[in-house]
């Protein structure tokens, strides 16, 4: 049979090897083990049903001894070989041969048999703490608060993620925290891991991050208190000041509690960036409203009553108060684990919706909605106009509700012109909440119709899942234009292939036997099916879906860039560039070996698929340094996509480039131990080339010297943290502003 879609290289696709049990309405899914197929060579498959095993041969029964203790009888050993038949033959044991030699009598009395000692079984005391994941916060202040996501097991900290939140109580990027925290995260995490509640209190704080260190220790201590199986009856709240924010981000409310009641309330409006508006910057109307709301909340809490005309403001403030109270409760009974979750809605051949959400105390505090095309890649503004328009109002509706819409109605809740997408977005949010459950159900997969696409976007697989069983598998082929080929446009050969793929996936899923002469598309079908199962899984993956731009090491002629699109941790889109000192793609003007290497590396890393396999891709001969830098850029993209970092760092190690807005300054920042410590400045002429020393003005030289003055090895560069323009003359100030703009851009490129 001719190949319908030819492949110029062997297809290296990411597959999930599945243990499958065939059922009448589909097959039941029992587990996923991720593997990688490195070529079109058939991957060893797990059988859908266990193969028959031969019956083991019966063991020979040892003959009884007829000798007295004073006589020695040595039985002759009999070895029976088991034939390769399923029915084992019966073997007759040989009789032992008696020995007639009588041993000499001994006059020595045998030693007395020592008395048996029994080791007492010590029953381990039951831990007073319930195993689980607990998210708790320290005492709040206007810039946010410290928090901790603590896994407690057997009375100790088994896993730990330290948080430093923004005022909206979402974990802030490390580089946006003060520099004293950059090294404190890992030190405190290391010192707190494996500790009991009593040992946590004895952990030393990190110099330069005393307040945050104490906040993290308090957060972990509170996690232990919340984990107690029997909590003190006289304690309702963690004593201290606690913060809450409404899902819409209108108000930040501080509530001070003692062990049993609230004792003080402060209310602050939030600006468009989610930061608290300081009292000094409030209008008279805002100040009066905040004081009135605070007084009512102090008196009545969540039962606060709004004056006429202020219902919306009071409603938001009450939600923020409720949030603060939940953070303060020792016995927080939320069904969900706080954090980031992503899920898909209802799939069909034209695409699917996705929702990325943050959940806190069982409430939605942030959500981003996406419309994916049939290739399952975000369409952005290229989606249908009505769907693009519906995104913002649907986001607002979900945030106002603080959750998915439990009783969703197309007539009431859908956004006009985007009914189908509105429903699918709501379903995606609902599924994200289910992923966050502390006590998930037994099912591994959501129910409904799900889609999967291989990482080369050759075909789309749709299937229904119910009770962890898959049915109605439907394969769709993509044409050369990247669009699905309509069923009535398929050739007879293509129809036959689709029928074979449907049958193979229906019977064995990702264990499907490759079709002869169609091995490439067969592997693609298996990869797409594995993608489908990941999209349907109730377990949150390790990476956020999306496109990430990252860079490899820079030098005085430019750098290397990778735009990496990930889905379920798999590379599904990749563009590699060699950029000049103006940070613009050099295209055909790059070195010939680099031009040759880029398509080879793009192909190989796409086929590799995963982070681990991409790291193993060979460099291209003649372009070793660029190949290494481009591979590093892909690795850095993965670092940016991590949902939970095993450790938190502000910056990625390496040399990163940045350019100012008018492309007149090129800066390289060297990061070691995750801290920027060295900077180099280059000025560009109108053609984008680096100026020579004799072309620089006195002001340019002054700024260059200031920026490039070395700091102590390994210490933070003086412009590596919140850099600002400097200078005593207008000329130096103007130049330094341009250079600092480039420095900020380089730091952003280096940031996780």
XYZ file of C-alpha atoms in Angstrom:
752
model
C 0.000 0.000 0.000
C 1.321 3.475 -0.840
C 1.970 5.853 2.016
C -0.704 8.530 2.014
C 1.443 11.018 3.810
C 5.177 10.580 3.319
C 7.667 11.219 6.091
C 11.204 12.267 5.199
C 12.621 11.034 8.506
C 11.729 8.399 11.043
C 8.827 9.491 13.232
C 9.864 9.909 16.839
C 6.581 10.405 18.634
C 5.710 10.564 22.278
C 3.418 7.732 23.262
C 1.712 6.580 26.413
C 1.913 2.811 26.751
C -1.375 1.618 28.173
C -2.560 -1.474 29.933
C -5.932 -2.099 28.319
C -8.738 -4.524 28.953
C -11.152 -4.972 26.073
C -14.804 -4.461 26.971
C -18.025 -4.696 25.044
C -18.686 -0.964 24.701
C -15.049 0.036 24.502
C -11.924 -0.744 26.461
C -11.292 0.024 30.112
C -8.261 2.156 30.884
C -6.225 0.972 33.815
C -2.994 2.931 33.714
C -0.542 5.062 31.752
C 3.231 4.667 31.543
C 4.954 7.337 29.450
C 7.489 6.045 26.931
C 9.125 7.449 23.819
C 9.319 5.850 20.389
C 12.620 6.783 18.807
C 11.932 5.552 15.285
C 9.402 3.823 13.111
C 10.567 0.525 14.563
C 7.594 -1.078 16.235
C 7.406 -0.348 19.945
C 7.026 -3.427 22.147
C 3.379 -3.495 23.141
C 1.677 -4.559 26.305
C -0.803 -7.289 25.525
C -4.433 -6.461 25.987
C -4.966 -9.861 27.572
C -2.408 -11.957 29.443
C -0.804 -14.713 27.391
C -1.301 -18.315 28.474
C 1.409 -19.681 30.724
C 2.529 -23.258 30.949
C 1.679 -25.176 34.074
C 4.769 -25.542 36.203
C 6.003 -29.055 36.863
C 5.056 -30.597 40.162
C 7.781 -30.573 42.747
C 9.122 -33.909 43.888
C 7.910 -34.882 47.333
C 10.899 -35.730 49.518
C 10.946 -39.332 50.785
C 10.455 -39.999 54.437
C 13.546 -40.885 56.458
C 13.533 -44.335 58.130
C 16.755 -43.899 60.061
C 17.124 -43.339 63.769
C 18.795 -40.156 64.969
C 22.048 -41.987 65.579
C 22.204 -43.121 61.960
C 22.791 -40.979 58.941
C 20.745 -41.523 55.800
C 21.683 -39.699 52.638
C 18.910 -39.600 50.047
C 19.983 -39.529 46.469
C 18.929 -36.300 44.686
C 16.592 -36.612 41.744
C 16.489 -33.876 39.093
C 13.397 -33.804 36.880
C 13.384 -31.650 33.717
C 10.083 -30.085 32.859
C 9.099 -30.625 29.241
C 7.687 -27.705 27.286
C 4.125 -28.993 27.408
C 1.296 -27.304 29.225
C 0.561 -30.473 31.187
C 3.396 -31.325 33.541
C 4.308 -34.988 33.844
C 4.101 -36.733 37.203
C 7.496 -37.735 38.555
C 8.060 -40.700 40.902
C 10.665 -40.006 43.547
C 13.418 -42.581 44.023
C 13.743 -44.299 47.367
C 16.655 -43.194 49.502
C 19.596 -45.574 49.818
C 20.252 -46.593 53.405
C 23.805 -46.434 54.663
C 24.975 -49.370 56.837
C 27.970 -47.701 58.424
C 27.424 -47.043 62.117
C 29.175 -43.951 63.397
C 31.388 -44.192 66.464
C 29.679 -43.367 69.676
C 30.594 -40.123 71.305
C 31.026 -39.809 75.049
C 30.649 -36.052 74.953
C 27.275 -34.815 75.990
C 25.682 -32.607 73.442
C 25.511 -28.926 74.340
C 22.264 -27.786 75.777
C 19.971 -26.119 73.245
C 19.834 -22.397 74.050
C 16.443 -21.086 75.077
C 14.623 -19.206 72.314
C 14.341 -15.464 72.821
C 11.412 -13.537 71.428
C 11.837 -9.907 70.348
C 8.916 -7.860 71.626
C 6.980 -6.142 68.826
C 6.914 -2.409 69.449
C 3.776 -0.859 68.026
C 4.493 2.510 66.465
C 2.486 5.311 68.019
C -0.180 6.618 65.684
C 0.526 10.113 64.372
C -1.815 12.792 65.714
C -1.786 14.378 62.233
C -3.843 13.362 59.229
C -1.734 12.782 56.110
C -2.566 15.195 53.311
C -1.746 18.424 51.477
C -2.381 21.668 53.352
C -2.067 25.229 52.045
C -1.676 27.785 54.828
C -0.480 31.361 55.162
C 1.494 33.415 57.654
C 0.456 36.820 58.958
C -0.540 39.214 56.172
C 0.680 42.674 55.265
C -0.039 45.123 52.456
C 2.469 43.627 49.980
C 1.040 40.124 50.355
C 2.023 37.295 52.634
C 4.098 34.138 52.882
C 2.447 30.775 52.434
C 3.269 27.106 52.188
C 1.859 24.107 50.349
C 2.766 21.346 52.788
C 2.449 17.611 52.317
C 2.329 15.972 55.749
C 2.978 12.260 56.053
C 3.596 10.301 59.260
C 3.810 13.524 61.239
C 6.563 15.093 59.126
C 6.938 17.507 56.210
C 7.164 15.119 53.266
C 6.988 17.707 50.477
C 6.974 21.485 50.506
C 6.445 24.421 48.197
C 7.043 27.848 49.702
C 4.868 30.700 48.459
C 5.324 34.455 48.439
C 2.041 35.917 47.347
C 0.947 39.120 45.711
C -1.880 41.089 47.337
C -4.268 38.962 45.281
C -2.897 35.872 47.067
C -1.466 34.205 43.973
C 2.139 33.032 44.163
C 4.350 35.772 42.782
C 7.221 35.207 40.335
C 10.363 34.943 42.442
C 12.200 37.653 40.539
C 9.403 40.097 41.439
C 10.113 39.573 45.137
C 12.866 41.447 46.945
C 16.335 40.099 46.248
C 16.899 38.878 49.812
C 14.382 36.120 49.079
C 16.076 34.726 45.988
C 18.355 32.388 47.904
C 16.128 32.097 50.975
C 13.554 29.891 49.230
C 15.805 26.897 48.724
C 17.577 27.242 52.060
C 14.331 27.364 54.033
C 12.728 24.593 52.005
C 15.714 22.327 52.557
C 15.792 23.070 56.280
C 12.042 22.511 56.753
C 11.741 19.266 54.785
C 11.457 16.142 56.906
C 10.794 18.091 60.084
C 8.145 17.536 62.746
C 6.048 20.430 64.049
C 8.376 20.808 67.049
C 11.458 20.775 64.821
C 10.015 23.382 62.464
C 9.999 25.938 65.283
C 13.762 25.444 65.749
C 14.742 26.059 62.112
C 16.990 29.122 61.741
C 15.838 32.046 59.618
C 17.825 33.176 56.577
C 19.762 36.397 56.979
C 18.313 39.113 54.745
C 14.911 37.397 54.645
C 14.021 37.279 58.327
C 10.408 38.326 57.943
C 9.676 35.911 55.126
C 11.552 33.070 56.861
C 9.412 33.553 59.957
C 6.316 33.724 57.738
C 7.197 30.400 56.104
C 7.845 28.753 59.463
C 4.504 30.040 60.739
C 2.759 28.766 57.590
C 4.219 25.269 58.065
C 3.318 25.299 61.766
C -0.250 26.228 60.848
C -0.339 23.361 58.348
C 0.420 20.986 61.225
C -2.302 22.603 63.335
C -4.787 22.211 60.513
C -3.721 18.571 60.073
C -4.449 17.624 63.706
C -6.996 14.839 63.871
C -8.334 16.210 67.154
C -8.187 19.986 67.268
C -8.494 22.015 70.486
C -12.171 22.835 70.943
C -11.454 26.307 72.282
C -9.483 27.357 69.163
C -11.294 28.430 65.984
C -8.754 30.717 64.320
C -5.021 31.111 63.928
C -4.373 34.211 66.019
C -3.005 37.060 63.878
C -3.808 39.236 60.874
C -5.182 37.468 57.814
C -5.872 38.704 54.311
C -8.545 37.929 51.776
C -9.439 39.092 48.264
C -12.677 38.747 46.326
C -12.487 36.760 43.068
C -13.064 39.890 40.989
C -10.145 41.649 42.665
C -12.046 44.691 43.909
C -11.059 44.614 47.561
C -8.359 43.375 49.884
C -9.616 42.874 53.424
C -7.426 42.420 56.510
C -9.034 40.718 59.476
C -7.355 40.301 62.863
C -8.480 37.283 64.861
C -7.734 35.956 68.286
C -8.381 32.265 68.968
C -12.167 32.636 68.864
C -13.275 35.860 67.162
C -12.390 38.768 64.883
C -11.055 41.836 66.603
C -10.265 44.269 63.762
C -11.003 44.809 60.068
C -9.293 46.991 57.450
C -10.469 47.393 53.845
C -8.396 48.505 50.840
C -9.544 48.906 47.217
C -7.315 47.159 44.633
C -6.010 48.834 41.489
C -6.074 47.315 37.996
C -2.791 45.458 38.702
C -4.181 43.823 41.835
C -2.195 45.997 44.251
C -3.679 47.681 47.295
C -4.352 51.399 46.968
C -2.627 53.038 49.944
C -4.765 55.145 52.263
C -2.906 58.298 51.276
C -3.920 57.765 47.636
C -7.630 57.133 48.268
C -10.200 59.696 47.199
C -12.473 61.020 49.924
C -15.295 58.879 48.555
C -13.133 55.742 48.512
C -11.891 56.422 52.035
C -15.387 56.914 53.404
C -16.670 53.782 51.652
C -13.750 51.670 52.915
C -14.329 52.790 56.507
C -18.072 52.119 56.320
C -17.505 48.640 54.860
C -14.848 47.861 57.495
C -17.172 48.849 60.343
C -20.007 46.686 59.011
C -17.714 43.699 58.481
C -16.304 44.017 62.001
C -19.786 44.028 63.424
C -21.396 41.319 61.304
C -18.787 39.493 59.253
C -20.305 37.665 56.296
C -23.766 38.826 57.456
C -22.866 42.445 56.678
C -25.754 44.424 55.204
C -25.159 46.901 52.391
C -26.597 50.401 52.334
C -28.794 51.027 49.336
C -26.811 51.743 46.204
C -23.621 50.028 47.405
C -24.712 46.425 47.003
C -22.018 45.488 44.490
C -19.216 46.967 46.589
C -20.412 45.314 49.779
C -20.897 41.982 48.041
C -17.280 42.020 46.823
C -15.991 43.089 50.257
C -17.968 40.331 51.992
C -16.374 37.775 49.647
C -12.938 39.167 50.501
C -13.765 38.945 54.222
C -14.933 35.339 53.766
C -11.634 34.551 52.038
C -9.634 36.019 54.936
C -11.714 34.067 57.439
C -11.115 30.803 55.567
C -7.373 31.473 55.604
C -7.620 32.046 59.365
C -9.697 28.965 60.208
C -7.855 26.137 61.904
C -10.502 23.744 60.634
C -10.712 24.844 57.011
C -13.176 22.395 55.448
C -12.621 23.241 51.769
C -12.910 20.203 49.504
C -10.121 21.463 47.263
C -6.344 21.870 47.333
C -5.331 25.433 46.497
C -3.297 25.916 43.343
C -3.209 26.026 39.544
C -5.253 23.604 37.453
C -6.003 23.317 33.746
C -8.716 21.347 31.968
C -10.526 20.971 28.645
C -14.187 21.329 27.773
C -16.263 19.472 25.179
C -14.195 18.461 22.146
C -15.370 18.299 18.544
C -13.630 18.208 15.182
C -13.365 22.001 14.972
C -11.568 22.316 18.311
C -12.072 22.594 22.042
C -12.001 25.129 24.880
C -9.465 25.163 27.717
C -9.467 26.909 31.097
C -6.445 27.648 33.288
C -7.577 28.447 36.819
C -6.288 29.288 40.274
C -8.325 27.988 43.199
C -8.123 29.175 46.797
C -10.378 28.038 49.630
C -12.594 26.326 47.080
C -13.137 29.557 45.135
C -11.989 30.662 41.711
C -9.574 33.584 42.113
C -8.151 33.745 38.594
C -9.061 32.213 35.241
C -7.828 32.413 31.653
C -9.952 31.004 28.828
C -8.666 29.685 25.494
C -10.210 28.538 22.226
C -8.128 25.821 20.568
C -8.339 24.870 16.914
C -8.674 21.370 15.502
C -4.902 20.977 16.012
C -5.488 21.721 19.732
C -3.300 24.838 19.649
C -4.619 28.175 20.950
C -6.152 30.225 18.162
C -6.006 33.506 20.083
C -7.474 36.380 18.105
C -7.820 34.186 15.006
C -10.748 32.305 16.561
C -14.292 33.121 15.512
C -15.017 36.791 16.188
C -17.967 36.044 18.481
C -15.833 33.615 20.512
C -13.074 36.208 20.881
C -15.650 38.755 22.059
C -17.148 36.244 24.486
C -13.887 35.595 26.324
C -13.874 38.676 28.576
C -17.565 38.574 29.620
C -17.370 34.826 30.292
C -14.244 35.361 32.391
C -16.037 38.071 34.370
C -19.086 35.840 34.852
C -16.974 32.979 36.206
C -14.974 35.227 38.539
C -18.132 36.880 39.857
C -19.496 33.433 40.620
C -16.184 32.351 42.177
C -16.542 28.978 40.513
C -18.030 27.225 37.511
C -21.749 27.791 37.002
C -23.264 24.779 38.752
C -26.648 25.045 37.060
C -25.440 26.294 33.718
C -28.136 27.264 31.261
C -27.574 28.131 27.606
C -30.507 30.514 27.779
C -29.205 32.411 30.822
C -25.462 31.920 31.190
C -24.154 31.665 27.621
C -22.584 34.709 25.999
C -24.533 35.743 22.917
C -23.016 34.386 19.718
C -20.786 31.902 21.573
C -23.204 29.489 23.216
C -21.183 26.369 22.451
C -17.887 27.880 23.626
C -19.482 29.355 26.755
C -20.784 25.944 27.755
C -17.429 24.303 27.001
C -15.499 26.915 29.016
C -17.782 26.376 31.976
C -17.296 22.615 31.674
C -13.517 23.101 31.561
C -13.617 25.122 34.795
C -15.803 22.479 36.413
C -13.286 19.791 35.461
C -10.414 21.912 36.798
C -12.197 22.033 40.147
C -12.564 18.267 40.072
C -8.799 17.940 39.534
C -8.316 19.990 42.718
C -10.391 17.709 44.955
C -8.666 16.593 48.158
C -10.550 13.300 47.976
C -10.863 12.426 44.278
C -13.127 9.648 43.064
C -11.905 6.322 41.713
C -12.308 7.246 38.040
C -9.091 8.294 36.306
C -10.775 10.081 33.413
C -13.555 12.597 32.932
C -16.613 11.547 30.982
C -17.468 13.085 27.626
C -15.945 13.540 24.185
C -12.214 14.225 24.085
C -9.682 15.021 21.386
C -6.012 14.268 20.874
C -3.490 15.295 18.224
C -0.011 13.891 17.629
C 2.887 16.276 18.159
C 3.406 16.616 14.403
C -0.279 17.518 13.839
C -0.856 14.781 11.267
C -4.157 13.523 12.601
C -6.887 14.242 15.150
C -8.479 11.496 17.237
C -11.894 11.949 18.855
C -13.370 9.455 21.300
C -16.020 9.145 23.988
C -15.099 8.150 27.545
C -17.524 6.849 30.151
C -16.666 4.997 33.366
C -13.028 4.869 32.181
C -14.075 3.061 29.002
C -13.357 4.411 25.535
C -15.747 4.083 22.612
C -16.612 5.749 19.292
C -13.008 6.326 18.237
C -12.863 8.568 15.179
C -9.650 9.423 13.303
C -9.433 12.569 11.153
C -6.535 13.329 8.791
C -4.936 16.745 8.330
C -4.127 17.921 4.835
C -0.988 19.701 3.661
C -2.684 23.025 4.454
C -2.985 22.118 8.147
C -6.760 21.738 7.943
C -8.790 18.578 8.468
C -9.733 16.727 5.320
C -13.524 16.466 5.132
C -14.855 12.878 5.154
C -16.329 13.274 1.663
C -12.971 14.528 0.355
C -10.960 11.489 1.445
C -9.600 9.207 -1.253
C -10.522 5.532 -1.163
C -7.062 4.719 0.163
C -7.428 7.326 2.891
C -10.847 5.982 3.847
C -9.399 2.495 4.140
C -6.545 3.789 6.284
C -8.900 5.714 8.583
C -11.050 2.590 8.991
C -7.972 0.538 9.941
C -6.793 3.179 12.408
C -10.240 3.421 13.980
C -10.346 -0.340 14.407
C -6.807 -0.545 15.795
C -7.328 2.244 18.329
C -10.729 0.862 19.335
C -9.230 -2.538 20.064
C -5.881 -1.624 21.585
C -5.621 2.145 21.955
C -2.023 3.342 22.128
C -0.939 -0.296 21.961
C -2.271 -0.536 18.431
C -0.123 -2.599 16.074
C 1.344 -0.337 13.357
C -0.187 -0.814 9.919
C 2.242 -2.160 7.334
C 3.466 0.599 5.002
C 1.752 3.177 7.213
C 4.027 2.986 10.240
C 4.463 6.773 10.452
C 0.742 7.536 10.615
C 0.189 4.539 12.875
C 2.636 5.952 15.410
C 1.000 9.350 14.991
C -2.384 7.774 15.775
C -0.982 6.168 18.893
C 0.552 9.470 19.996
C -2.734 11.303 19.347
C -4.619 8.702 21.364
C -2.165 9.148 24.252
C -2.690 12.920 23.986
C -6.453 12.366 24.124
C -6.126 10.400 27.355
C -3.935 13.100 28.887
C -6.551 15.692 27.966
C -9.199 13.549 29.640
C -7.130 12.724 32.727
C -8.221 13.924 36.174
C -4.576 14.283 37.208
C -2.942 17.671 36.738
C 0.239 17.548 34.634
C 3.576 19.143 35.481
C 3.550 21.901 32.825
C 1.227 24.651 31.681
C 0.080 24.366 28.080
C 1.014 27.255 25.821
C 3.814 28.839 23.809
C 6.979 29.913 25.619
C 9.813 32.019 24.239
C 13.251 31.326 25.676
C 16.891 31.898 24.797
C 20.167 30.043 24.921
C 23.530 31.603 25.780
C 24.249 34.955 24.128
C 27.500 36.440 22.885
C 28.643 39.613 21.157
C 27.094 38.585 17.839
C 23.622 37.705 19.100
C 21.805 34.752 20.626
C 19.558 31.792 19.853
C 15.808 31.751 20.417
C 13.173 29.030 20.675
C 9.400 29.459 20.572
C 8.157 26.225 22.123
C 4.498 25.206 22.177
C 3.713 22.585 24.805
C 0.663 20.415 25.393
C 0.702 17.930 28.256
C 4.445 18.482 28.515
C 4.974 17.441 24.875
C 6.483 19.717 22.223
C 3.713 20.212 19.661
C 5.095 23.317 17.993
C 8.644 24.619 17.632
C 10.319 27.530 15.875
C 14.054 28.105 16.200
C 15.862 31.330 15.335
C 19.369 32.707 15.175
C 18.998 36.364 16.167
C 21.506 39.167 15.820
C 22.497 41.817 18.353
C 19.314 43.669 17.423
C 17.409 40.558 18.634
C 15.858 40.189 15.170
C 15.879 36.866 13.308
C 18.853 36.818 10.972
C 17.148 34.395 8.613
C 19.180 33.750 5.483
C 21.928 36.134 6.661
C 22.959 33.770 9.493
C 25.968 31.497 9.173
C 25.476 28.792 6.558
C 25.987 25.969 9.065
C 23.378 27.490 11.397
C 20.902 27.878 8.538
C 21.442 24.203 7.738
C 21.203 23.143 11.391
C 17.929 24.879 12.308
C 15.523 22.684 10.284
C 17.384 19.541 11.386
C 17.170 20.486 15.063
C 13.541 21.563 14.669
C 12.668 18.185 13.188
C 14.649 16.168 15.718
C 13.340 17.982 18.793
C 9.754 17.877 17.560
C 10.102 14.163 17.047
C 11.803 13.789 20.441
C 8.712 15.348 21.962
C 9.526 15.404 25.670
C 11.899 17.476 27.759
C 14.051 14.469 28.549
C 14.300 13.254 24.953
C 14.905 16.741 23.531
C 17.939 17.048 25.806
C 19.380 13.918 24.148
C 19.090 15.220 20.580
C 22.454 15.265 18.820
C 24.069 18.560 17.878
C 24.502 19.272 14.172
C 28.045 18.978 12.871
C 29.451 22.378 11.946
C 27.015 24.197 14.251
C 27.883 22.701 17.615
C 27.711 25.868 19.713
C 24.464 27.069 18.112
C 22.927 23.595 18.430
C 23.828 23.531 22.122
C 22.380 27.017 22.637
C 19.151 26.145 20.807
C 18.755 22.989 22.907
C 19.319 25.126 26.019
C 16.601 27.510 24.816
C 14.127 24.609 24.568
C 15.127 23.459 28.069
C 14.634 27.016 29.376
C 11.158 27.102 27.832
C 10.278 24.020 29.876
C 11.555 25.783 33.000
C 9.224 28.693 32.295
C 6.282 26.295 31.837
C 6.701 24.424 35.135
C 3.615 24.605 37.358
C 5.379 23.625 40.566
C 9.110 24.162 40.634
C 11.074 21.606 42.597
C 13.046 24.614 43.758
C 12.358 28.312 43.263
C 14.887 30.580 41.612
C 14.611 34.078 40.245
C 16.709 33.513 37.138
C 17.992 30.751 34.874
C 21.763 30.289 34.803
C 23.443 31.353 31.582
C 24.209 34.431 29.492
C 21.113 36.324 28.359
C 20.762 39.213 25.952
C 18.407 42.166 25.905
C 17.828 45.231 23.775
C 16.173 48.574 24.433
C 13.058 49.812 22.718
C 14.724 51.696 19.862
C 17.323 48.918 19.362
C 20.303 51.147 20.046
C 21.688 49.199 23.028
C 22.507 45.498 23.340
C 23.229 44.140 26.830
C 24.424 40.709 27.966
C 23.699 39.615 31.542
C 25.528 36.627 33.034
C 23.622 34.643 35.666
C 25.409 32.305 38.085
C 23.824 30.541 41.046
C 20.584 32.010 39.695
C 21.736 35.579 40.390
C 22.735 38.240 37.789
C 26.325 39.217 38.624
C 27.945 40.452 35.392
C 26.812 42.790 32.587
C 28.285 43.892 29.256
C 27.055 46.857 27.219
C 27.237 47.325 23.440
C 25.939 50.330 21.486
C 24.478 49.790 18.016
C 24.614 52.067 14.984
C 21.711 52.760 12.622
C 22.418 49.556 10.674
C 22.285 47.437 13.845
C 26.024 46.823 14.073
C 28.095 47.210 17.244
C 29.929 50.517 17.468
C 33.679 50.433 17.929
C 35.301 52.082 20.958
C 36.327 55.177 18.959
C 32.708 55.675 17.846
C 31.365 56.033 21.398
C 30.497 59.366 22.958
C 31.815 60.369 26.384
C 28.360 59.787 27.898
C 28.150 56.306 26.365
C 31.585 55.427 27.753
C 30.620 56.687 31.214
C 27.490 54.540 31.331
C 29.286 51.512 29.910
C 31.998 51.761 32.591
C 29.427 52.116 35.360
C 27.431 49.079 34.236
C 30.460 46.883 33.518
C 32.304 47.621 36.770
C 32.658 44.137 38.242
C 31.079 43.100 41.517
C 32.293 40.486 43.954
C 32.300 37.073 42.276
C 28.930 35.406 42.788
C 27.277 38.443 44.365
C 24.271 40.310 42.973
C 25.103 42.963 40.397
C 24.118 46.424 41.587
C 21.837 46.773 38.562
C 20.554 43.193 38.809
C 17.637 44.150 41.056
C 15.106 46.814 40.094
C 17.584 48.804 37.995
C 16.924 52.511 37.440
C 18.452 55.216 35.257
C 21.306 57.230 36.751
C 23.630 60.139 36.007
C 24.515 63.678 37.030
C 24.131 65.224 33.583
C 21.229 65.126 31.166
C 23.398 63.303 28.626
C 24.356 60.487 31.010
C 20.777 60.238 32.279
C 19.459 59.842 28.731
C 22.003 57.157 27.825
C 21.602 55.285 31.116
C 17.826 55.191 30.613
C 18.364 53.414 27.274
C 20.882 50.970 28.751
C 18.683 50.181 31.761
C 15.818 49.493 29.359
C 18.028 46.860 27.675
C 19.111 45.482 31.071
C 15.488 45.004 32.106
C 14.785 43.199 28.834
C 17.761 40.884 29.378
C 16.646 40.140 32.953
C 13.162 39.328 31.691
C 14.630 36.894 29.159
C 16.636 35.286 31.966
C 13.675 35.054 34.340
C 11.845 31.843 35.152
